[in-house]
Short mmCIF file of C-alpha atoms and ligand atoms in Angstrom, two decimals:
data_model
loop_
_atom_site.label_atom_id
_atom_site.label_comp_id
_atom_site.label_asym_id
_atom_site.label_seq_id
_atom_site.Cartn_x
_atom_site.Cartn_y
_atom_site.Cartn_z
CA UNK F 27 -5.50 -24.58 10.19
CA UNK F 28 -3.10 -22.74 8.62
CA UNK F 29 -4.14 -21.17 5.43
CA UNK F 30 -1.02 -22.01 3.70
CA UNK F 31 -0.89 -25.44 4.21
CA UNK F 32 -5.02 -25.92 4.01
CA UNK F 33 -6.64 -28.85 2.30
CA UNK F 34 -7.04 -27.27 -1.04
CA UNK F 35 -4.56 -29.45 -2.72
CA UNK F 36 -3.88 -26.19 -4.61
CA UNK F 37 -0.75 -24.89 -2.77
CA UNK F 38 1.82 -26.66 -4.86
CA UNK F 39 2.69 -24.69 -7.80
CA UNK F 40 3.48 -28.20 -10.16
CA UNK F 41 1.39 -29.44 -12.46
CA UNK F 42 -1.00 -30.73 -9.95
CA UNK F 43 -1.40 -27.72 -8.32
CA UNK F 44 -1.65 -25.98 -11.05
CA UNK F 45 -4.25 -28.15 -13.15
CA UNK F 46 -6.33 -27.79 -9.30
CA UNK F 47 -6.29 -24.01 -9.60
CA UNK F 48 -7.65 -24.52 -13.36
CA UNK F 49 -10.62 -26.80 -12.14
CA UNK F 50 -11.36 -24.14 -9.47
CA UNK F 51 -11.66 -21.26 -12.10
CA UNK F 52 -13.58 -23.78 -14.66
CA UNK F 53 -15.83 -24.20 -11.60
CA UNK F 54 -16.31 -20.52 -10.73
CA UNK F 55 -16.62 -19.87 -14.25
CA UNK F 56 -19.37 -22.72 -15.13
CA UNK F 57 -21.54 -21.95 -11.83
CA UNK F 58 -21.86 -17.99 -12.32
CA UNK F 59 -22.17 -18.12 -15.97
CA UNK F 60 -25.18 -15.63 -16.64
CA UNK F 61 -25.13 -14.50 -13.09
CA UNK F 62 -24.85 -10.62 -12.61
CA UNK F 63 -21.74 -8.69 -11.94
CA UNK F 64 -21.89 -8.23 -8.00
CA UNK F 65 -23.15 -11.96 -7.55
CA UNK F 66 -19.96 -13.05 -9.90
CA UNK F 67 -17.45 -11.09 -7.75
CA UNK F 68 -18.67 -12.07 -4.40
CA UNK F 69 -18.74 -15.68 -5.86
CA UNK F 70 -14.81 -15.62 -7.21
CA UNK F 71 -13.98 -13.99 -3.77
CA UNK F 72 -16.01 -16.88 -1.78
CA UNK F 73 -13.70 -19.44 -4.06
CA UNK F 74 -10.96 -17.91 -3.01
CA UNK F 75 -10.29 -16.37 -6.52
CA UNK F 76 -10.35 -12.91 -5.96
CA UNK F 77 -6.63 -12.50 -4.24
CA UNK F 78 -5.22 -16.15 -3.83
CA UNK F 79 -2.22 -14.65 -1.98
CA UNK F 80 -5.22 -14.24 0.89
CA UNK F 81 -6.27 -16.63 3.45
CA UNK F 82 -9.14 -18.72 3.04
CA UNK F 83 -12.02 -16.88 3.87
CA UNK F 84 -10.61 -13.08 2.99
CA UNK F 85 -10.75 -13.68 -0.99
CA UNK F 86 -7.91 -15.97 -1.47
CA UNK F 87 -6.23 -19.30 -1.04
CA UNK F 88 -3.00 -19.05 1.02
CA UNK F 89 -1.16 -19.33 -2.50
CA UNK F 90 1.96 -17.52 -3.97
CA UNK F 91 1.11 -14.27 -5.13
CA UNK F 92 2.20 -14.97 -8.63
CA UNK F 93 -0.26 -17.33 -9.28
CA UNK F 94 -3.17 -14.92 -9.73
CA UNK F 95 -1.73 -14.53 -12.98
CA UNK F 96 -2.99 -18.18 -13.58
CA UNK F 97 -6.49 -17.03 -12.61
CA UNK F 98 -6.55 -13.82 -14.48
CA UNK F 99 -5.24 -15.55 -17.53
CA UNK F 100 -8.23 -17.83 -17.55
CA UNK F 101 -10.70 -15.33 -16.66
CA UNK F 102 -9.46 -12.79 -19.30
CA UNK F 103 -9.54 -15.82 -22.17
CA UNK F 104 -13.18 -16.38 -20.78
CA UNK F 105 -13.94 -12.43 -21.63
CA UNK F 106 -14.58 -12.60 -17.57
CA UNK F 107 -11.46 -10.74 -15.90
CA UNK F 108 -13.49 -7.39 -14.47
CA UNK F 109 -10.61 -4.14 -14.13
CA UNK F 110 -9.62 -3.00 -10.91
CA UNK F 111 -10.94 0.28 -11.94
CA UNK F 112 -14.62 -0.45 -11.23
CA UNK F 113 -12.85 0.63 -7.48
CA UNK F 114 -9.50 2.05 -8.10
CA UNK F 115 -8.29 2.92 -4.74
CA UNK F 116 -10.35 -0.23 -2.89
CA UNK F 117 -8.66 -2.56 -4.55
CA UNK F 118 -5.58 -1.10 -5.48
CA UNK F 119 -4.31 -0.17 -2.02
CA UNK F 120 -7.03 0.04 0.66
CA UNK F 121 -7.43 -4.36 0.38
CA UNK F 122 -3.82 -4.54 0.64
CA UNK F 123 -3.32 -2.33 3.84
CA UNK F 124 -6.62 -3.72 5.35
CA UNK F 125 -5.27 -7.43 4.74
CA UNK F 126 -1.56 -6.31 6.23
CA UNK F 127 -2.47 -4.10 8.98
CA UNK F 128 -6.20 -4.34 9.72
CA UNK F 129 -8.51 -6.45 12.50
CA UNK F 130 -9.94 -10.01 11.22
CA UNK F 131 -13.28 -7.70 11.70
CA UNK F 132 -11.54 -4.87 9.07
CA UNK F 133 -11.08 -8.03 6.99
CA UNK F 134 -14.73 -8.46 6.40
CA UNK F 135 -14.58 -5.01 4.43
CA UNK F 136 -12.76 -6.98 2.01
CA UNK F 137 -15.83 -8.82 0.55
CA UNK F 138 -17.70 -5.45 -0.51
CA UNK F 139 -14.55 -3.76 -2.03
CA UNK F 140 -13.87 -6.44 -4.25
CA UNK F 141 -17.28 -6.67 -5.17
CA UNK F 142 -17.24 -2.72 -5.58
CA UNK F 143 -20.22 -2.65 -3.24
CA UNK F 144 -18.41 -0.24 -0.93
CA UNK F 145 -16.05 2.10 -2.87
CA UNK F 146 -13.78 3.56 -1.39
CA UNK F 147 -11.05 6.74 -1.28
CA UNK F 148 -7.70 7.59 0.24
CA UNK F 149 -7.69 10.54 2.40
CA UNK F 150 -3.55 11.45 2.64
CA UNK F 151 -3.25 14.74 0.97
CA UNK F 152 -3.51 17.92 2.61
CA UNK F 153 -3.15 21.40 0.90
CA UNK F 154 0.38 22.00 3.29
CA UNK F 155 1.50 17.84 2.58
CA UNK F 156 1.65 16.37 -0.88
CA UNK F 157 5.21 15.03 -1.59
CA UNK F 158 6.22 14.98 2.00
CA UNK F 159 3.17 13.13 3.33
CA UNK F 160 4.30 12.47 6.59
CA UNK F 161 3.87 16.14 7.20
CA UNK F 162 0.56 16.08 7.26
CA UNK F 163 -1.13 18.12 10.08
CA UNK F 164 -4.84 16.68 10.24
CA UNK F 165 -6.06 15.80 13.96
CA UNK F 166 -6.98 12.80 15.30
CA UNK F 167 -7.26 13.57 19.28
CA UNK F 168 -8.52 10.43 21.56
CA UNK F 169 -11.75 11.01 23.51
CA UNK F 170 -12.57 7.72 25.32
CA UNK F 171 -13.42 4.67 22.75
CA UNK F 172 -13.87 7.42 20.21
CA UNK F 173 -11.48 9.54 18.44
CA UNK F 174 -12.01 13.10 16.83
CA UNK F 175 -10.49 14.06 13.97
CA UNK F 176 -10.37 17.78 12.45
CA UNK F 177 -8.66 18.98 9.28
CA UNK F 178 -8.34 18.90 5.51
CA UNK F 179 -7.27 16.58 2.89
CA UNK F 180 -7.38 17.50 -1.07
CA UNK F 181 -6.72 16.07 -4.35
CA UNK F 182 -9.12 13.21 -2.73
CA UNK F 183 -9.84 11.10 -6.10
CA UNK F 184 -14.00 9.85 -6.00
CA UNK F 185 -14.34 11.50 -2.57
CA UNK F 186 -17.60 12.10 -3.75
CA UNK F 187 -18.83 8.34 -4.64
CA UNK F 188 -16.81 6.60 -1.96
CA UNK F 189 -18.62 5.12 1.03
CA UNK F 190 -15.52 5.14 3.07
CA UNK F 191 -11.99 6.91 3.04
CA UNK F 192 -9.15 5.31 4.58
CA UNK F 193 -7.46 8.67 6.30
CA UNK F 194 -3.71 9.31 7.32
CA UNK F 195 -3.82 11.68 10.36
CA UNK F 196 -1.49 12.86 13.31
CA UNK F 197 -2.19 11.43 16.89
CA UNK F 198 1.31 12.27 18.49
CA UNK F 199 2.35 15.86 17.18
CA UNK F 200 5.29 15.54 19.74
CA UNK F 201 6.62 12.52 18.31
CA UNK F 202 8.81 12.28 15.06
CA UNK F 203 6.45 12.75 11.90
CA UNK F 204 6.76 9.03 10.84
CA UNK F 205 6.30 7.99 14.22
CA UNK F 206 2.96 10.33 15.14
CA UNK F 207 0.83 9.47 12.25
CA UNK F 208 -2.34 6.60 13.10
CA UNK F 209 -4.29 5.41 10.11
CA UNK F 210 -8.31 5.69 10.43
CA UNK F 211 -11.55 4.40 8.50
CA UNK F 212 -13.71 7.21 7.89
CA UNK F 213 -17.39 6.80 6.72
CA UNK F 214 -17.59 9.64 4.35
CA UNK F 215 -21.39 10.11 5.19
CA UNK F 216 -20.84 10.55 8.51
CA UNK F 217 -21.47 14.04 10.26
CA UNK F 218 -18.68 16.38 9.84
CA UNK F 219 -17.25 14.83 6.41
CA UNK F 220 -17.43 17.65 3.75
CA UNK F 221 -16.62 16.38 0.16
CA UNK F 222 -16.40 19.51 -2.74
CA UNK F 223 -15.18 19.27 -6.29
CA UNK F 224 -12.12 20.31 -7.38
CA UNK F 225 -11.78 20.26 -11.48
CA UNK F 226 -8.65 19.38 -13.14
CA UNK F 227 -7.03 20.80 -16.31
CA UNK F 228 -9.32 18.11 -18.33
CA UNK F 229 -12.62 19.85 -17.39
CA UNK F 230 -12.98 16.56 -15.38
CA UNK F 231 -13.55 16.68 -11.26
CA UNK F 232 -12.89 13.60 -10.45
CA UNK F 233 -11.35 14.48 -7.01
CA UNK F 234 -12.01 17.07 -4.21
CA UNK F 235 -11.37 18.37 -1.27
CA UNK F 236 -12.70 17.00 1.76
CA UNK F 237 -12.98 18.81 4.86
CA UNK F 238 -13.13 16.83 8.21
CA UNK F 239 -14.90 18.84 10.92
CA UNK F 240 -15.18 17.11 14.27
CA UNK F 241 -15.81 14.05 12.88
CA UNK F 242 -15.70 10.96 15.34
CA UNK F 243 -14.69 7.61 14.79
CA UNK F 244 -14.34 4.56 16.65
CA UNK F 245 -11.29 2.86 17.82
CA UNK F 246 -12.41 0.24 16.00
CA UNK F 247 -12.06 2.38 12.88
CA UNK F 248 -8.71 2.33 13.79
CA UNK F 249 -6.23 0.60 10.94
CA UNK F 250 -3.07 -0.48 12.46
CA UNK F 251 -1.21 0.58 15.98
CA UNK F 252 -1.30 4.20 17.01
CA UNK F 253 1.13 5.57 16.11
CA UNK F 254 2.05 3.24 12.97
CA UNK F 255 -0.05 4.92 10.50
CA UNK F 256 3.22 5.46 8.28
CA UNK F 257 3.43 1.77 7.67
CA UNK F 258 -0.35 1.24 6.64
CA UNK F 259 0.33 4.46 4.39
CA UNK F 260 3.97 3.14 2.79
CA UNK F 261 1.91 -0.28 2.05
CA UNK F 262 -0.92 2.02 0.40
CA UNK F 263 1.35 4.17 -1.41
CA UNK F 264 3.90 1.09 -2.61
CA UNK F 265 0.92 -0.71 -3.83
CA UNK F 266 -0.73 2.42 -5.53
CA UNK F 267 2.91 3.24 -7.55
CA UNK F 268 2.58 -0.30 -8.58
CA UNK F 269 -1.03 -0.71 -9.72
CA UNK F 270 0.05 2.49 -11.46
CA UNK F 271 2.96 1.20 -13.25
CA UNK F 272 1.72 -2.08 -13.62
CA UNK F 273 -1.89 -1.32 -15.20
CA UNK F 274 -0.25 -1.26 -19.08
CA UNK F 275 -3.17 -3.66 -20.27
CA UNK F 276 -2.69 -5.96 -23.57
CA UNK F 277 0.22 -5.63 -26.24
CA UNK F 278 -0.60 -2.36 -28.47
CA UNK F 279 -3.59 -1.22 -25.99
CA UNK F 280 -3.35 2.28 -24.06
CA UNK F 281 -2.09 5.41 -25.25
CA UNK F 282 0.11 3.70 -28.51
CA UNK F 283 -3.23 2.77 -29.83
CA UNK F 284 -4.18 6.26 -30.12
CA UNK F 285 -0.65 7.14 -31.31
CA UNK F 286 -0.91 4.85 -33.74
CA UNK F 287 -4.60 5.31 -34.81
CA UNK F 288 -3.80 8.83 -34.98
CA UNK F 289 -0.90 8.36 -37.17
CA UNK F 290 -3.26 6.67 -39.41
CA UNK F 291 -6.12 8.78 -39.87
CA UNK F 292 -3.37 11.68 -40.23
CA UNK F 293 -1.96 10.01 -43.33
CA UNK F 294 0.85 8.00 -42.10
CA UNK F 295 3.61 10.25 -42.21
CA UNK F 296 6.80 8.08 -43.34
CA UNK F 297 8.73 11.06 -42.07
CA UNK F 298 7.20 9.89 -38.51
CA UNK F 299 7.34 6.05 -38.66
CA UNK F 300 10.96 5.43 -36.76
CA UNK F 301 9.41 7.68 -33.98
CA UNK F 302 6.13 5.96 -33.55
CA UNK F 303 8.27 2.84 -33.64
CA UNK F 304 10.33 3.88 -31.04
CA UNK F 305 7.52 4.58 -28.84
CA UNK F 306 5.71 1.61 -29.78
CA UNK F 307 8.86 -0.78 -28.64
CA UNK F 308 9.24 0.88 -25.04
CA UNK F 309 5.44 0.43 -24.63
CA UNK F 310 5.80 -3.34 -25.33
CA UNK F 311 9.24 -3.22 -22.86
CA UNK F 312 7.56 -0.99 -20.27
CA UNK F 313 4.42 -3.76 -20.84
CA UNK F 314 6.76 -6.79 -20.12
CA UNK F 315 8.81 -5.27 -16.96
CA UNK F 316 4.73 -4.71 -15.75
CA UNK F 317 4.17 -8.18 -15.93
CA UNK F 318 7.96 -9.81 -15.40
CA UNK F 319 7.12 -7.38 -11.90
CA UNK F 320 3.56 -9.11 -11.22
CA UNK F 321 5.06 -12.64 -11.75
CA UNK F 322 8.02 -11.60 -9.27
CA UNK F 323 6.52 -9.82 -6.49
CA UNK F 324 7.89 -10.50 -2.95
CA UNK F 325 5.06 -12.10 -0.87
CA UNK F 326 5.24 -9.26 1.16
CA UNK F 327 3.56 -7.02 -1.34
CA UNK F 328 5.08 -4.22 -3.72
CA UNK F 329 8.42 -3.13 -2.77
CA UNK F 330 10.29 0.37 -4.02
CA UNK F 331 10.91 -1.33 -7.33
CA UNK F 332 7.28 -0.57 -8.35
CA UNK F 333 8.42 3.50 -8.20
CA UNK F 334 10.40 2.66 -11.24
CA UNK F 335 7.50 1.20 -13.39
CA UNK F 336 5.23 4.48 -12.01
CA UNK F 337 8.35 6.88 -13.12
CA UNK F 338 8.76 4.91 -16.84
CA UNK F 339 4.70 4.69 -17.11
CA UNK F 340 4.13 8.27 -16.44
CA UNK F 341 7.34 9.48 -18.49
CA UNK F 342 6.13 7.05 -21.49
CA UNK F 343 2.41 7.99 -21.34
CA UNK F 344 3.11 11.53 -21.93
CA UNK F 345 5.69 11.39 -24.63
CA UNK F 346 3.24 8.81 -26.86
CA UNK F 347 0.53 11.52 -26.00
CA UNK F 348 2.52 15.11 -27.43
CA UNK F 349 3.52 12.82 -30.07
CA UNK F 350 -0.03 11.70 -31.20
CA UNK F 351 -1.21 15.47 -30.17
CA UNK F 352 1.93 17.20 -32.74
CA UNK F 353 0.64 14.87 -35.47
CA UNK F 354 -2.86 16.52 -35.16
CA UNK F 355 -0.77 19.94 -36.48
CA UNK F 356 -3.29 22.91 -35.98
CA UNK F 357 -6.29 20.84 -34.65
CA UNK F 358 -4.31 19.85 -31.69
CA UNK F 359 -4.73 23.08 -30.25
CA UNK F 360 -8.43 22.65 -29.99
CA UNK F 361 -9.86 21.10 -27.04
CA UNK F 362 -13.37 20.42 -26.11
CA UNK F 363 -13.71 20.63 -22.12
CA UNK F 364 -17.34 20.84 -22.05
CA UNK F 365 -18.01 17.24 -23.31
CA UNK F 366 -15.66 16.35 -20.32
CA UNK F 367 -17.61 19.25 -18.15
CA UNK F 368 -20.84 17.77 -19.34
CA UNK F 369 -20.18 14.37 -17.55
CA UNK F 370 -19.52 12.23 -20.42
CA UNK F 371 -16.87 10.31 -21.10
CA UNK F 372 -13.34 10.62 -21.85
CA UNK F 373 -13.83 11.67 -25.36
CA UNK F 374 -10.53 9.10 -27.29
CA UNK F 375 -8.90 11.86 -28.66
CA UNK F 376 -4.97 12.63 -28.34
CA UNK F 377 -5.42 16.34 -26.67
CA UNK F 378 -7.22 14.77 -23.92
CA UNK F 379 -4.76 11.95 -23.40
CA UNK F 380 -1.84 14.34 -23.68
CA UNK F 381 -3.84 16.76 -20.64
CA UNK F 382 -4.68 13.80 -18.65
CA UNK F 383 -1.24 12.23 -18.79
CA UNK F 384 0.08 14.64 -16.58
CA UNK F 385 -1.45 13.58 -14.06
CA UNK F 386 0.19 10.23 -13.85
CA UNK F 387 3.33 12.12 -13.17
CA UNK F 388 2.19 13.72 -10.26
CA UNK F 389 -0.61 11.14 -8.69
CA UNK F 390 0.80 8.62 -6.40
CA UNK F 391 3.41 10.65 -6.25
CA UNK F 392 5.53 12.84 -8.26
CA UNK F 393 8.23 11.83 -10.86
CA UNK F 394 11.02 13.72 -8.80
CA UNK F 395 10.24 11.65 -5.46
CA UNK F 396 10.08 8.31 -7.54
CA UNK F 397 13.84 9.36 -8.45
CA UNK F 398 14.37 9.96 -4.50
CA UNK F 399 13.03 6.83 -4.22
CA UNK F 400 14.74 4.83 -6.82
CA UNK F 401 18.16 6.73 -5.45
CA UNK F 402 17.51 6.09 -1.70
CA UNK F 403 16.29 3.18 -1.65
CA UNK F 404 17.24 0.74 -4.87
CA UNK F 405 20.51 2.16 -5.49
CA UNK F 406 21.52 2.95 -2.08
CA UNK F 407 22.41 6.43 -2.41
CA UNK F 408 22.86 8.82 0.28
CA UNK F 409 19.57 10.41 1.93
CA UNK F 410 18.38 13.58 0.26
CA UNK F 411 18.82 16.72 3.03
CA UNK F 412 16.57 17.63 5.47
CA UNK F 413 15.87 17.62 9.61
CA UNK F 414 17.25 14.76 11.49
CA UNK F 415 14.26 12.24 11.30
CA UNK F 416 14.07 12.31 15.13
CA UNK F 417 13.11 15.79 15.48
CA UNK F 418 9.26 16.17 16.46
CA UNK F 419 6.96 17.11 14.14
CA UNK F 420 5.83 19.98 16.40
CA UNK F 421 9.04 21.64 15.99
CA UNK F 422 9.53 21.32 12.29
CA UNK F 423 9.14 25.14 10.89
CA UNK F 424 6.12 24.01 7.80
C1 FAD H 2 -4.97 13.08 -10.62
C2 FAD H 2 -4.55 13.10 -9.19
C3 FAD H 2 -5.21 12.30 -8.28
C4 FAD H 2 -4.83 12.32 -6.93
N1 FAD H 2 -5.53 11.54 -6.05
C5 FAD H 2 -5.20 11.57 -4.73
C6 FAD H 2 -5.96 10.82 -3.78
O1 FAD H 2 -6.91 10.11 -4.12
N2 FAD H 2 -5.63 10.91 -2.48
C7 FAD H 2 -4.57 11.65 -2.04
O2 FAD H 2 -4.31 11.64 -0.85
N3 FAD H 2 -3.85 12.40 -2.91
C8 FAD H 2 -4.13 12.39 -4.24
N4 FAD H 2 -3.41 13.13 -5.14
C9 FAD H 2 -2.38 14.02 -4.63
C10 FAD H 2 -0.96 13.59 -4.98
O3 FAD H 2 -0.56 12.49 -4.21
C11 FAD H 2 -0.07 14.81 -4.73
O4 FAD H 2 -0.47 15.82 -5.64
C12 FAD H 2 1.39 14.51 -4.94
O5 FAD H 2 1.86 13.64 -3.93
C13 FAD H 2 2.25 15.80 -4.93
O6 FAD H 2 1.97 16.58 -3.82
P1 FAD H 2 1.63 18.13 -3.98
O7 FAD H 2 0.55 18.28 -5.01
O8 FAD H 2 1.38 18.67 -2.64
O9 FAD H 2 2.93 18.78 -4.60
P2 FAD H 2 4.24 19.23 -3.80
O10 FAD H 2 4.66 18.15 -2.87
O11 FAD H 2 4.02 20.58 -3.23
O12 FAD H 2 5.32 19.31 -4.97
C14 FAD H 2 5.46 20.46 -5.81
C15 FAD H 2 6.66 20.23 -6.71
O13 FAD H 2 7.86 20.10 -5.91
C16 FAD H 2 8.53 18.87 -6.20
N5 FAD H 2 9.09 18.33 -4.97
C17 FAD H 2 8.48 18.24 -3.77
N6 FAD H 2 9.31 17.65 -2.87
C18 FAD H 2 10.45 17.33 -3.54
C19 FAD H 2 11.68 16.69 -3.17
N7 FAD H 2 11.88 16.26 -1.92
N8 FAD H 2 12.63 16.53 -4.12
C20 FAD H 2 12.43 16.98 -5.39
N9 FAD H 2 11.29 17.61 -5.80
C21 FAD H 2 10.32 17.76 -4.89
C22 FAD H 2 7.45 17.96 -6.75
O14 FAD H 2 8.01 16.95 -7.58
C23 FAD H 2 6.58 18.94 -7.53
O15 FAD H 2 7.13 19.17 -8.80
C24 FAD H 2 -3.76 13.15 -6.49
C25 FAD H 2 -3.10 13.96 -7.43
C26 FAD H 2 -3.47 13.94 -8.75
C27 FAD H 2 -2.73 14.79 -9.74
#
């Protein structure tokens, strides 16, 4: 049966449809009420609740991607809709390249990231291949029904609580460097996989580098063709630009709180009002492009488009932070990193927000390849300079 046309009587987005999908979540909601967390998100992904763009059986309902927002909706007014954070790079990219790319047995990994059961990390980074990712240099050499892969990735975020890591890596160093790369699941207790702590300008260390020492993996592991590890990654990093853009949360939430709670307990400077009102009205326009973008999504997933809401996010973010910070005067030059150091958490206060929002300028990638992006490839503007794409990786000078 095809999932798309299955017997739900849900696939119609009319008012039939529509009022279906509502009975479903009343359902979910009525028979879990008072169940614990993991039971509640294994039973909205068994409804088909968890990503109804899915097929029946891997979380979803063979429905239009926009009409999660119908679920959500009801969940959230039901104080029930659980953030995507509890497993940030499971669900934010590894789902979507296991559902486009991976095995129906790789789909049965889907259960236990949505449930957060099995957290995991994305291993793409290497000290010599940030912005240019498909330069990357880690091994993966064939050896039988096994494969052995050598080298090192960094800026790994919760390398150290993940119980996989979906890794980029080169099989074909002969080949062009989009065309050599082969995407593998790694089980980061496995023999070989090295995870240490790298701390960030916050006093945080919430990712690390990971070195990868002979460690074998089964073709089975394997996500994708070999040698079409650059499309798993482009469907990783197009969904990870748009989680980042998208994830604005409710009207007034975020980092204008803070500007504006700050503004407050500072005295309410009238000298600073048209500023904080500026900011305030591109956080609500920046909110509404996030969820105009959700409601319009291609089926196919995230498209470039999402590299302009991760440009205006991280560009936003840190102006409303140095403003809330300058209104702080002399205190904002005082910073505690041991309460970060210590393990707690993020203490709400502006200098933190303001050192923290930097890194949404250069995670998932920087603000200068989002431009590249937006040029290249929503404008149409020529390619940016560099070798022929042809030319093998082994004989690009690095
Ligand atoms: C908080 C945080 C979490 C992260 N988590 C992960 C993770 O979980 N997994 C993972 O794999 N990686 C992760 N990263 C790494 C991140 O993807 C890279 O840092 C990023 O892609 C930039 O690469 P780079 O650090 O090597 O910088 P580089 O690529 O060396 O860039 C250095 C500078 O040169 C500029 N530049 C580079 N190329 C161009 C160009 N073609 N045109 C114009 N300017 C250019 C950049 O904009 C930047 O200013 C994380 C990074 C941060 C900050």
């Amino acid at each position: 049966m095809n999932a798309r046309s299955g017997d739900t009587g849900l696939v119609g987005g009319d008012a039939v449809g529509r009022r279906r999908l509502q009975r479903r979540v009343a359902d979910f909601l009525r028979d879990t009420e008072g169940a614990d967390r993991t039971a509640a998100l294994g039973a909205q992904f068994d409804a088909g609740l968890a990503w109804v763009h899915h097929p029946e059986g891997a979380g979803g309902l063979g429905l239009a991607p926009d009409r999660q927002a119908e679920v959500d909706a009801r969940l959230a007014a039901a104080g029930r809709l659980e953030s995507w954070e509890r497993n940030p790079m499971g669900i934010g990219m590894v789902a979507p390249a296991l559902m486009a790319h991976g095995t129906p047995a790789q789909h049965e990994l889907l259960r236990p990231i949505f449930t957060a059961e099995d957290l995991w990390c994305q291993l793409f980074s290497e000290p010599g291949a940030g912005s240019d990712i498909a330069g990357l240099a880690t091994r993966a050499v064939r050896d039988g029904d096994e494969w052995v892969v050598d080298g090192q990735k960094t800026w790994t975020s919760l390398a150290h609580t993940a119980r996989y890591g979906l890794a980029l890596t080169r099989t074909d160093p002969d080949a062009p460097k989009h065309a050599g790369l082969t995407a593998f699941l790694i089980d980061m207790h496995a023999p070989g996989v090295d995870v240490r702590p790298l701390r960030d300008l916050t006093g945080g260390a919430h990712f690390n580098e990971v070195f990868l020492d002979g460690v074998r993996v089964g073709d089975n592991a394997r996500i994708g063709g070999v040698g079409e590890g650059w499309k798993v990654a482009t469907t990783m990093l197009m969904s990870e630009r748009s989680v980042i853009g998208a994830s604005v949360g409710e009207r007034g939430s975020g980092a204008i709180a803070l500007a504006v709670d700050t503004w407050r307990r500072t005295g309410s400077d009238p000298g600073r009002r048209t500023e904080l009102t500026r900011l305030w009205v591109d956080a609500e326009v920046l909110r509404i492009a996030a969820v105009r973008d959700q409601a319009t999504r291609a089926e196919g997933g995230p498209g470039p488009g999402g590299s302009g809401l991760k440009l205006r996010r991280a560009l936003l973010e840190r102006r409303i932070a140095r403003f809330a910070v300058d209104l702080l005067g002399p205190a904002g030059l005082v910073y505690d990193a041991d309460l970060v150091r210590a393990g707690g958490p993020a203490p709400d206060d502006p200098v933190w927000t303001w050192l923290q929002s930097q890194a949404y300028t250069i995670a998932g990638g920087t603000s200068d390849v989002m431009r590249t992006i937006i040029g290249e490839r929503v404008l149409g503007l020529p390619k940016e300079p560099g070798p022929p794409r042809d030319t093998p990786w082994s004989q690009i000078p690095r």
